[in-house]
mmCIF file of C-alpha atoms and ligand atoms in Angstrom:
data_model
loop_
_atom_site.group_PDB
_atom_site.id
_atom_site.type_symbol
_atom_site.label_atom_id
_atom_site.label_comp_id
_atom_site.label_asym_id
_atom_site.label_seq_id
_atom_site.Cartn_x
_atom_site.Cartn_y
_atom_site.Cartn_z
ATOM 1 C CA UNK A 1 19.276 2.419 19.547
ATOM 2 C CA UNK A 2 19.318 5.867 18.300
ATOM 3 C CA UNK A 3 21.577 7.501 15.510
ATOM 4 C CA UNK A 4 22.370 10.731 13.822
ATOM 5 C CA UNK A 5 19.889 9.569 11.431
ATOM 6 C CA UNK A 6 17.082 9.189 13.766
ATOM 7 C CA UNK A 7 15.919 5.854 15.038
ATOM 8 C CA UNK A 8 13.731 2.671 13.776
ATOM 9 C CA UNK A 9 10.346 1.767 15.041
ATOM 10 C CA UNK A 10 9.785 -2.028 16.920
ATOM 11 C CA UNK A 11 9.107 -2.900 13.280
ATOM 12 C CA UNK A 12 11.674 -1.741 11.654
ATOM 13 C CA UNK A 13 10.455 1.478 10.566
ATOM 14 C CA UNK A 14 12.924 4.655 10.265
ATOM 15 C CA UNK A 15 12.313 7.476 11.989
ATOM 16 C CA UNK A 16 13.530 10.233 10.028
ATOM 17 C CA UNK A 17 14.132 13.997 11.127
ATOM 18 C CA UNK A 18 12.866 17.639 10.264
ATOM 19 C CA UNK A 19 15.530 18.083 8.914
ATOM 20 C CA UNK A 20 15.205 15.327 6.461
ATOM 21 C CA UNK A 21 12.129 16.390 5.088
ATOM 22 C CA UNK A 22 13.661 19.055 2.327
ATOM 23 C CA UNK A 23 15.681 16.243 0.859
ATOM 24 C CA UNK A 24 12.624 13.929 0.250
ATOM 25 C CA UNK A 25 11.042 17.359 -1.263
ATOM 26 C CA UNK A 26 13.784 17.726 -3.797
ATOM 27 C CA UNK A 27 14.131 14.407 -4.725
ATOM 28 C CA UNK A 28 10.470 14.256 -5.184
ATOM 29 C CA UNK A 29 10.319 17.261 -6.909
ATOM 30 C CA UNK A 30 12.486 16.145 -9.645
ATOM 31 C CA UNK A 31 10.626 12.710 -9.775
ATOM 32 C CA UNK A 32 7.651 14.487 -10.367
ATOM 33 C CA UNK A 33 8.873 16.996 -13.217
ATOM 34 C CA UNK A 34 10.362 14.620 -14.811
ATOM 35 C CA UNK A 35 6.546 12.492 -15.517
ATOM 36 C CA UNK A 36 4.835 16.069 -15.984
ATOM 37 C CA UNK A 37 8.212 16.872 -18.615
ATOM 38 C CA UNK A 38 7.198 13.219 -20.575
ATOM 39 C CA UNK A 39 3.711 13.853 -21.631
ATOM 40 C CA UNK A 40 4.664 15.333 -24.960
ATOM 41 C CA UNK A 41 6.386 12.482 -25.819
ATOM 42 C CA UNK A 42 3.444 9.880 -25.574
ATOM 43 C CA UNK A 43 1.645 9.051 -28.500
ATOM 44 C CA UNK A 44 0.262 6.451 -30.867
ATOM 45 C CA UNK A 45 3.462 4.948 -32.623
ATOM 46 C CA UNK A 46 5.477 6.024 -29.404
ATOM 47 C CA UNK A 47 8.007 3.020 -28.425
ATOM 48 C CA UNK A 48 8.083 2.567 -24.544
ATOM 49 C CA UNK A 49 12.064 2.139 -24.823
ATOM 50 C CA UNK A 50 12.317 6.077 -26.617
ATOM 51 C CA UNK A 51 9.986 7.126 -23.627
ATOM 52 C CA UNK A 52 12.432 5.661 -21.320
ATOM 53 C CA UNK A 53 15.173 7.036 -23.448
ATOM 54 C CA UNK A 54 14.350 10.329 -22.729
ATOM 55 C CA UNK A 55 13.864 9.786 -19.440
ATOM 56 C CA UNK A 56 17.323 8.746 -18.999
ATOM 57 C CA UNK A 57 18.337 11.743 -20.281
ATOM 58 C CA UNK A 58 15.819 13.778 -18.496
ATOM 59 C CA UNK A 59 17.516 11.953 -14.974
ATOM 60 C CA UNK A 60 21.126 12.910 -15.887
ATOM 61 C CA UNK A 61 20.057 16.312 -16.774
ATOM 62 C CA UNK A 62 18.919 17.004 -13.296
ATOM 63 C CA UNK A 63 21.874 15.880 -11.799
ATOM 64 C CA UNK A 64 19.939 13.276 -10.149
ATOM 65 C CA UNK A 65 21.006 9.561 -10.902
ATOM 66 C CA UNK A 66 18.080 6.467 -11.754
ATOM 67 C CA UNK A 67 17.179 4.404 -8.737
ATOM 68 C CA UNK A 68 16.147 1.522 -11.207
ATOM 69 C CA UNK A 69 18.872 1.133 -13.080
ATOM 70 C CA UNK A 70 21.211 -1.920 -12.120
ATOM 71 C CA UNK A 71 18.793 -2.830 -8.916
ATOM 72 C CA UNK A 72 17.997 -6.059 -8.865
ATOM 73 C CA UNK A 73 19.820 -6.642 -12.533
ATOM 74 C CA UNK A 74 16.832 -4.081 -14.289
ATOM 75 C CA UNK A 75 18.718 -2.011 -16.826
ATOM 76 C CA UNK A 76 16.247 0.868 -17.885
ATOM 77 C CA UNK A 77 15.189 4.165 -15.827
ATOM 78 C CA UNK A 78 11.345 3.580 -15.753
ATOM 79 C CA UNK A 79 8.797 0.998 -16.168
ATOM 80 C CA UNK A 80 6.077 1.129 -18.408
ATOM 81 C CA UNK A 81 3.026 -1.208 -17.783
ATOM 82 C CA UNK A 82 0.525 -0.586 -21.034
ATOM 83 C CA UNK A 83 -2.736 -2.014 -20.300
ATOM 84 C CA UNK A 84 -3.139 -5.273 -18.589
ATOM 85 C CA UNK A 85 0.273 -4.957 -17.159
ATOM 86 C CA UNK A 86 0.271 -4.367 -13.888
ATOM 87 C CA UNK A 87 3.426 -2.770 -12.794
ATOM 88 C CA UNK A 88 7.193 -3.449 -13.451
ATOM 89 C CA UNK A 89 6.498 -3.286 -17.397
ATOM 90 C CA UNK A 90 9.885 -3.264 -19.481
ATOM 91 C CA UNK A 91 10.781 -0.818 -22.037
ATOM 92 C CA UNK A 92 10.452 -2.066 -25.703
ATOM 93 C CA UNK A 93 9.902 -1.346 -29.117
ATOM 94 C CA UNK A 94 7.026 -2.280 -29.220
ATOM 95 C CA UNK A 95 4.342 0.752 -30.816
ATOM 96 C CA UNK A 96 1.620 1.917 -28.218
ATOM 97 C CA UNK A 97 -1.685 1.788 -29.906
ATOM 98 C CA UNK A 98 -4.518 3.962 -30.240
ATOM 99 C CA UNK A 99 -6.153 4.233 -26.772
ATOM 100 C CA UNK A 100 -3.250 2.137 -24.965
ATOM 101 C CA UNK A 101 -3.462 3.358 -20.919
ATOM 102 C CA UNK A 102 0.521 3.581 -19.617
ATOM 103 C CA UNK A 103 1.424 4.080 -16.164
ATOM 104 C CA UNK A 104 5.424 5.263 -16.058
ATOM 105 C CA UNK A 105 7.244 5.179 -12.816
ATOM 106 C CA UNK A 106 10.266 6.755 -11.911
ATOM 107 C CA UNK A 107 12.584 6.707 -8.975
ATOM 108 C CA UNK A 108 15.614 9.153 -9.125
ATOM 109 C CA UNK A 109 18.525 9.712 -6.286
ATOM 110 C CA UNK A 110 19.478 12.958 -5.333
ATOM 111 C CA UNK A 111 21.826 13.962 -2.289
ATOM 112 C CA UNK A 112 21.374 10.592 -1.597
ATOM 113 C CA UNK A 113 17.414 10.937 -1.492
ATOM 114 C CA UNK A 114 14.895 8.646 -3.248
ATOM 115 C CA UNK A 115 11.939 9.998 -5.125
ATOM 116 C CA UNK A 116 9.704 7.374 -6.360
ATOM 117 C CA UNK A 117 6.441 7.845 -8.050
ATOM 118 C CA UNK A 118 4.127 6.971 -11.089
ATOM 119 C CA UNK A 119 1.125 8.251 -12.946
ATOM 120 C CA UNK A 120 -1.158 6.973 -15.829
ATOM 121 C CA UNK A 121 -0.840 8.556 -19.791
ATOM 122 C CA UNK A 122 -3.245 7.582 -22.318
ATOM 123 C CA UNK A 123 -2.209 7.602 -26.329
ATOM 124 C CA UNK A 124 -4.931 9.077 -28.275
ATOM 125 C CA UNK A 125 -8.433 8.753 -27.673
ATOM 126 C CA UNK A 126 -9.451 7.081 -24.110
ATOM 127 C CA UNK A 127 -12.078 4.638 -23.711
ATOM 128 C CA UNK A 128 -14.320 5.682 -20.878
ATOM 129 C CA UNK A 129 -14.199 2.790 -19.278
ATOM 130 C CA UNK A 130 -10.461 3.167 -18.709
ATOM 131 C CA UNK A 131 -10.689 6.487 -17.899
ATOM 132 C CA UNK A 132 -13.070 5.173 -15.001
ATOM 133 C CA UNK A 133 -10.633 2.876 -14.208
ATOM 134 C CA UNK A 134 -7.833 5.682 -13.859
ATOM 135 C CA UNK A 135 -10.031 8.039 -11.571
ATOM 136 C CA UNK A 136 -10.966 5.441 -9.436
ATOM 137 C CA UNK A 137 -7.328 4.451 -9.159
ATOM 138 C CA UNK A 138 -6.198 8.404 -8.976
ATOM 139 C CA UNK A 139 -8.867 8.730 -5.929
ATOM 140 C CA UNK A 140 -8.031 5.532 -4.009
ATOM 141 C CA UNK A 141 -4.344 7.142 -3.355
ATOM 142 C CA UNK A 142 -5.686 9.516 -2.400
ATOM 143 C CA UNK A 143 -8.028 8.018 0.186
ATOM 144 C CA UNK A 144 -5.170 6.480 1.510
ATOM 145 C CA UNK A 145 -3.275 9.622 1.472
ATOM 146 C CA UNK A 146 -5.919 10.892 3.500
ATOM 147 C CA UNK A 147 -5.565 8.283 6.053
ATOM 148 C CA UNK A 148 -1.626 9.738 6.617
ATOM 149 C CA UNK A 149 -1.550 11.368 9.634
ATOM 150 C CA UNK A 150 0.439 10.036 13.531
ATOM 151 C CA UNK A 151 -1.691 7.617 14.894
ATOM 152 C CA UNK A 152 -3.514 6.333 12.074
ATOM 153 C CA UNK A 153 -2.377 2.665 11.388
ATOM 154 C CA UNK A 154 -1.239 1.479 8.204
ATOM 155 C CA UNK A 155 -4.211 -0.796 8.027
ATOM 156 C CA UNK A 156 -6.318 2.487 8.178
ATOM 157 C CA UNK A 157 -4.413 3.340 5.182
ATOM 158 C CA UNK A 158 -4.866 -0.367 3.141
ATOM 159 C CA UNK A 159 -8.950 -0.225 4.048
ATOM 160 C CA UNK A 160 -9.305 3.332 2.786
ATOM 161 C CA UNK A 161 -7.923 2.225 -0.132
ATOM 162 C CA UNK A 162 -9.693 -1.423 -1.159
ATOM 163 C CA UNK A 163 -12.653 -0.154 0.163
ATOM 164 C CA UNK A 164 -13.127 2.925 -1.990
ATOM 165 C CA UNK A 165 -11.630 0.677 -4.735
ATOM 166 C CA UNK A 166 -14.524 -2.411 -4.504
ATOM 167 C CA UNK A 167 -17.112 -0.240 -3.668
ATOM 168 C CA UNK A 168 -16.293 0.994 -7.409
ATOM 169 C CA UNK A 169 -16.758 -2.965 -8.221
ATOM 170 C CA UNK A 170 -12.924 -2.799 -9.253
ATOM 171 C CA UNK A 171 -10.199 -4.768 -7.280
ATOM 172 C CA UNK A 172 -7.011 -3.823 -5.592
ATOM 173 C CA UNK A 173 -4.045 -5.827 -6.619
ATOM 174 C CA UNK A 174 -2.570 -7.730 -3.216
ATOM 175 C CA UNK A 175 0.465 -9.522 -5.057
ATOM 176 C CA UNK A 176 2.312 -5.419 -4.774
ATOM 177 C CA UNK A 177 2.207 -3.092 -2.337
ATOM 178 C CA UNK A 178 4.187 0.609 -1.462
ATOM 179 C CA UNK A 179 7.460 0.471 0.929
ATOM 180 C CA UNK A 180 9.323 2.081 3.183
ATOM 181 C CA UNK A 181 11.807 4.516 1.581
ATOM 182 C CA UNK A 182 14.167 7.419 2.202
ATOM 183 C CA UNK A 183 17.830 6.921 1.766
ATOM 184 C CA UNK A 184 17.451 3.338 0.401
ATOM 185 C CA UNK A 185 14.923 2.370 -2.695
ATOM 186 C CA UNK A 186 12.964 -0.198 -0.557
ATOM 187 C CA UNK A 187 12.760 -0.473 3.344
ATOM 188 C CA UNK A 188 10.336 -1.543 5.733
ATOM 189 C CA UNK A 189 6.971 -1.380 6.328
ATOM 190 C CA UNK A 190 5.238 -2.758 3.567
ATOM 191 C CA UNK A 191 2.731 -0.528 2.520
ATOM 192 C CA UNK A 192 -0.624 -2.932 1.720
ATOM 193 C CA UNK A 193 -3.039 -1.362 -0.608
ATOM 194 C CA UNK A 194 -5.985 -3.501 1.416
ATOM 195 C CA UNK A 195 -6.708 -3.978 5.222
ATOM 196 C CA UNK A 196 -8.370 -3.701 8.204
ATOM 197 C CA UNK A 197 -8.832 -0.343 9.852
ATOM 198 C CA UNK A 198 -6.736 -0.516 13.138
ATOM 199 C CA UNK A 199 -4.569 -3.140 12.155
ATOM 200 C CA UNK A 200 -0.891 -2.648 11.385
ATOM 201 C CA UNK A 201 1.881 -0.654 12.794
ATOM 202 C CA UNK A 202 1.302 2.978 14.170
ATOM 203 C CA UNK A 203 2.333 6.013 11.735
ATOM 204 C CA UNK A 204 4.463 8.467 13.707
ATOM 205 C CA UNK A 205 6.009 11.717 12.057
ATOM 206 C CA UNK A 206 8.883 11.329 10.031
ATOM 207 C CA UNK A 207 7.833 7.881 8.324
ATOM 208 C CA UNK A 208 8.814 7.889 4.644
ATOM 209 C CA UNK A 209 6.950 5.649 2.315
ATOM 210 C CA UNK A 210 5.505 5.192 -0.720
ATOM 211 C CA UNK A 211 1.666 4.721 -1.456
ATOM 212 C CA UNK A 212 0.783 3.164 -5.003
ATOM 213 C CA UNK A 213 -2.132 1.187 -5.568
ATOM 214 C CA UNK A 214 -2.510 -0.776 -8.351
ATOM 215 C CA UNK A 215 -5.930 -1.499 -9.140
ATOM 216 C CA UNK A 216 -7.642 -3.929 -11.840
ATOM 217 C CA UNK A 217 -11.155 -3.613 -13.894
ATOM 218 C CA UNK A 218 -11.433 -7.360 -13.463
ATOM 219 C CA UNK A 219 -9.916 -9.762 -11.081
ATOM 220 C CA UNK A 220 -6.960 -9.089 -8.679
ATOM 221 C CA UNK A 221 -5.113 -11.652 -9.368
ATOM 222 C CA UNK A 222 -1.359 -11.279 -10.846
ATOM 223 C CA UNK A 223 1.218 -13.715 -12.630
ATOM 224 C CA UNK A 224 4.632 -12.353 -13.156
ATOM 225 C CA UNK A 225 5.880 -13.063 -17.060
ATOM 226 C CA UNK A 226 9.001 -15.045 -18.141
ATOM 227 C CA UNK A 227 11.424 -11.948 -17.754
ATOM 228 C CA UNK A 228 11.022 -12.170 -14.387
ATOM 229 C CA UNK A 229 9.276 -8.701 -14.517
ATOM 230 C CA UNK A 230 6.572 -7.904 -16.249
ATOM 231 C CA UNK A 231 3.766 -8.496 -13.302
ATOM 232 C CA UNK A 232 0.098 -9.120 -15.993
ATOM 233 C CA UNK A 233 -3.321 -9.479 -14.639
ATOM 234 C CA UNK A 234 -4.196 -13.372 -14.884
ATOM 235 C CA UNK A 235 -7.599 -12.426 -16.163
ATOM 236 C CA UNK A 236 -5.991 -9.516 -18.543
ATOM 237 C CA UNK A 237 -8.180 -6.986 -17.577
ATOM 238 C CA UNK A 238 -7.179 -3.242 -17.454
ATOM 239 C CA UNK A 239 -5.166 -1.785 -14.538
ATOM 240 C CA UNK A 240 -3.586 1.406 -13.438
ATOM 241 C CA UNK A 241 -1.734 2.684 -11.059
ATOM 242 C CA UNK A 242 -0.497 6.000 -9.117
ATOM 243 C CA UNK A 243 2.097 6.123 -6.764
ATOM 244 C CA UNK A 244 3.427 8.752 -4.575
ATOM 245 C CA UNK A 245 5.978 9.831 -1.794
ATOM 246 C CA UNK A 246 5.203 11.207 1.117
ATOM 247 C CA UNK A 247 5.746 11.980 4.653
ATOM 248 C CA UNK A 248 4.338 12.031 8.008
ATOM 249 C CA UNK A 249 4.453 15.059 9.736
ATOM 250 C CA UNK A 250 3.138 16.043 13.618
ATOM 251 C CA UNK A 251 -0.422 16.875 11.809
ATOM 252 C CA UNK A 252 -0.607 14.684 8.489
ATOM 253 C CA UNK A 253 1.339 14.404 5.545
ATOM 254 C CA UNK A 254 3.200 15.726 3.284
ATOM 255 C CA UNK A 255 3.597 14.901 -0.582
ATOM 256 C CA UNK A 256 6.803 14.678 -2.078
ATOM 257 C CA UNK A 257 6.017 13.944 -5.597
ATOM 258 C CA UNK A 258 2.781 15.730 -6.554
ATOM 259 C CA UNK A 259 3.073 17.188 -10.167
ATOM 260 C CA UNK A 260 4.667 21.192 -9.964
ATOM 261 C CA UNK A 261 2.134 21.739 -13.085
ATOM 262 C CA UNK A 262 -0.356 20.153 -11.560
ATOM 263 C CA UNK A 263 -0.768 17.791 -14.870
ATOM 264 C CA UNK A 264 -1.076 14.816 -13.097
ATOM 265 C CA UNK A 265 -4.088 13.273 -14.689
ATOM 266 C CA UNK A 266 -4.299 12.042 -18.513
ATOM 267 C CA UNK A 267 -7.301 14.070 -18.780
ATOM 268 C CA UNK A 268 -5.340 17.305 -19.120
ATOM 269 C CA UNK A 269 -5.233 19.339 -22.381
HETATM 270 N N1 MF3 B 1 9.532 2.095 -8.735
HETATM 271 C C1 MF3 B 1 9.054 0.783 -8.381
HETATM 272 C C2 MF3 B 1 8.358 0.918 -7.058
HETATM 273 O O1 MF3 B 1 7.425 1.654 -6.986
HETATM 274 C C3 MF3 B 1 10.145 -0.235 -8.312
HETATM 275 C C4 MF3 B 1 10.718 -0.539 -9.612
HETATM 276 S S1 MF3 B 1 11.996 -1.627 -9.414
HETATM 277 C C5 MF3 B 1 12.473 -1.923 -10.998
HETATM 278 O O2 MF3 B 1 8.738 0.409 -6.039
HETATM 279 F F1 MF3 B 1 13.589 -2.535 -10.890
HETATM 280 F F2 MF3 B 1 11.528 -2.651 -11.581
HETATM 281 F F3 MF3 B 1 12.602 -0.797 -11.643
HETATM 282 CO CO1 CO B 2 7.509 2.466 -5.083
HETATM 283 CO CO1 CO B 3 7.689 3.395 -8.217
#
């Protein structure tokens, strides 16, 4: 079955059009100036809930509208995961501390476009071993980034990833992977951060998806807290996470959320 809005894949996998690729840019765009707009405002003493505060604010004034906010009952425009949490970390009061590592993600709508993506900040001064961590975490996107181009398999993508990842003696987190998106939040394939080269469905121009490993210092195992959200390695070891949006065109890829100031890495300044 075809449509106006291009077709899906034997897996379920939309196909979108040329056309479509501009509003994936902007909505991207303003995902991504939006985490390059928030670095002033982390630092020791910093409360994750004023961080997503602002961000609220930062999402209405570009017109755009929070993906996050009312899906699936979660009532704030970003999650913050400080340390040993993994991903889906809830705004609080609570103070970041001297040398706390943050990953913030952020998915806005615009023109009915989702831009999802997240990065890592660091308050004050960062230990080298999590700066190791945050590099090798920064680099294994981008292996699998790499791996983004028609034909390629998705496995290609998961065993670029894990196996840049553990040859760093780290481990990829399997409990969370990246996901289809576009004009919904969270559509097939799922995007697994580990694999076997080959394996998996095909890429073919005009997939939209989401890459964003999370990667631990220790173990890879996860347990998901009593809020339902909070996702903590079991072993509570460091981990960090990048995620980005991105396309496949007829000769790779194309990035939808990569920083506009090219500040992208809590090593700048
Ligand atoms: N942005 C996250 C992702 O990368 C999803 C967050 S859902 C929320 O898919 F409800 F926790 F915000
Ligand atoms: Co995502
Ligand atoms: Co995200």
């Amino acid at each position: 079955m075809t449509s106006a809005r291009g077709r899906l894949t034997k897996d379920g996998i939309r196909i979108y059009q040329l056309g479509d690729f501009a509003g994936m840019a902007e909505a991207g765009r303003i995902a991504a100036v939006i985490l390059d707009d928030i670095i002033p405002h982390i630092f020791v003493g910093q409360t994750t809930a004023e961080i997503d505060r602002i961000i609220t604010e930062m999402v209405t004034a570009h017109g755009a509208k929070s993906a996050t906010i009312g899906y699936k009952g979660y009532m704030h425009a970003s999650c913050i995961s400080v340390n040993h949490v993994v991903c889906h970390g809830i705004p609080s009061d609570k103070k970041i501390k001297d040398g706390d590592i943050l990953n913030i993600d952020v998915t806005v709508i615009i023109d009915g476009w989702f831009g999802d993506t997240s990065r890592m900040y660091v308050a004050g001064k960062l230990a080298r071993k999590s700066e190791r961590l945050i590099e090798v975490t920064h680099e294994a996107l981008f292996k699998g980034i790499e791996a983004v181009k028609p034909g390629n398999t998705f496995g290609d993508i998961g065993h670029a990833i894990q196996s840049f990842v553990e040859g760093h003696r780290m481990s990829v987190v399997k409990d969370f992977c990246g996901h289809g998106l576009g004009q919904v939040f969270h559509a097939p394939p799922n995007v697994l951060h580990y694999g076997r080269a080959g394996t998996g469905p095909v890429l073919e121009e005009g997939m939209f998806f989401t890459i964003e490993p999370m990667v631990n210092l220790g173990r890879s195992e996860t347990k998901v807290l009593a809020d339902d959200w909070t996702a903590v390695t079991r072993d509570k070891s460091l981990s960090a996470q990048f995620e980005h949006s991105v396309g496949v065109t007829a000769t790779g890829v194309e990035i939808f959320t990569l920083s506009p100031n090219n500040v992208f890495h809590p090593t700048y300044g």
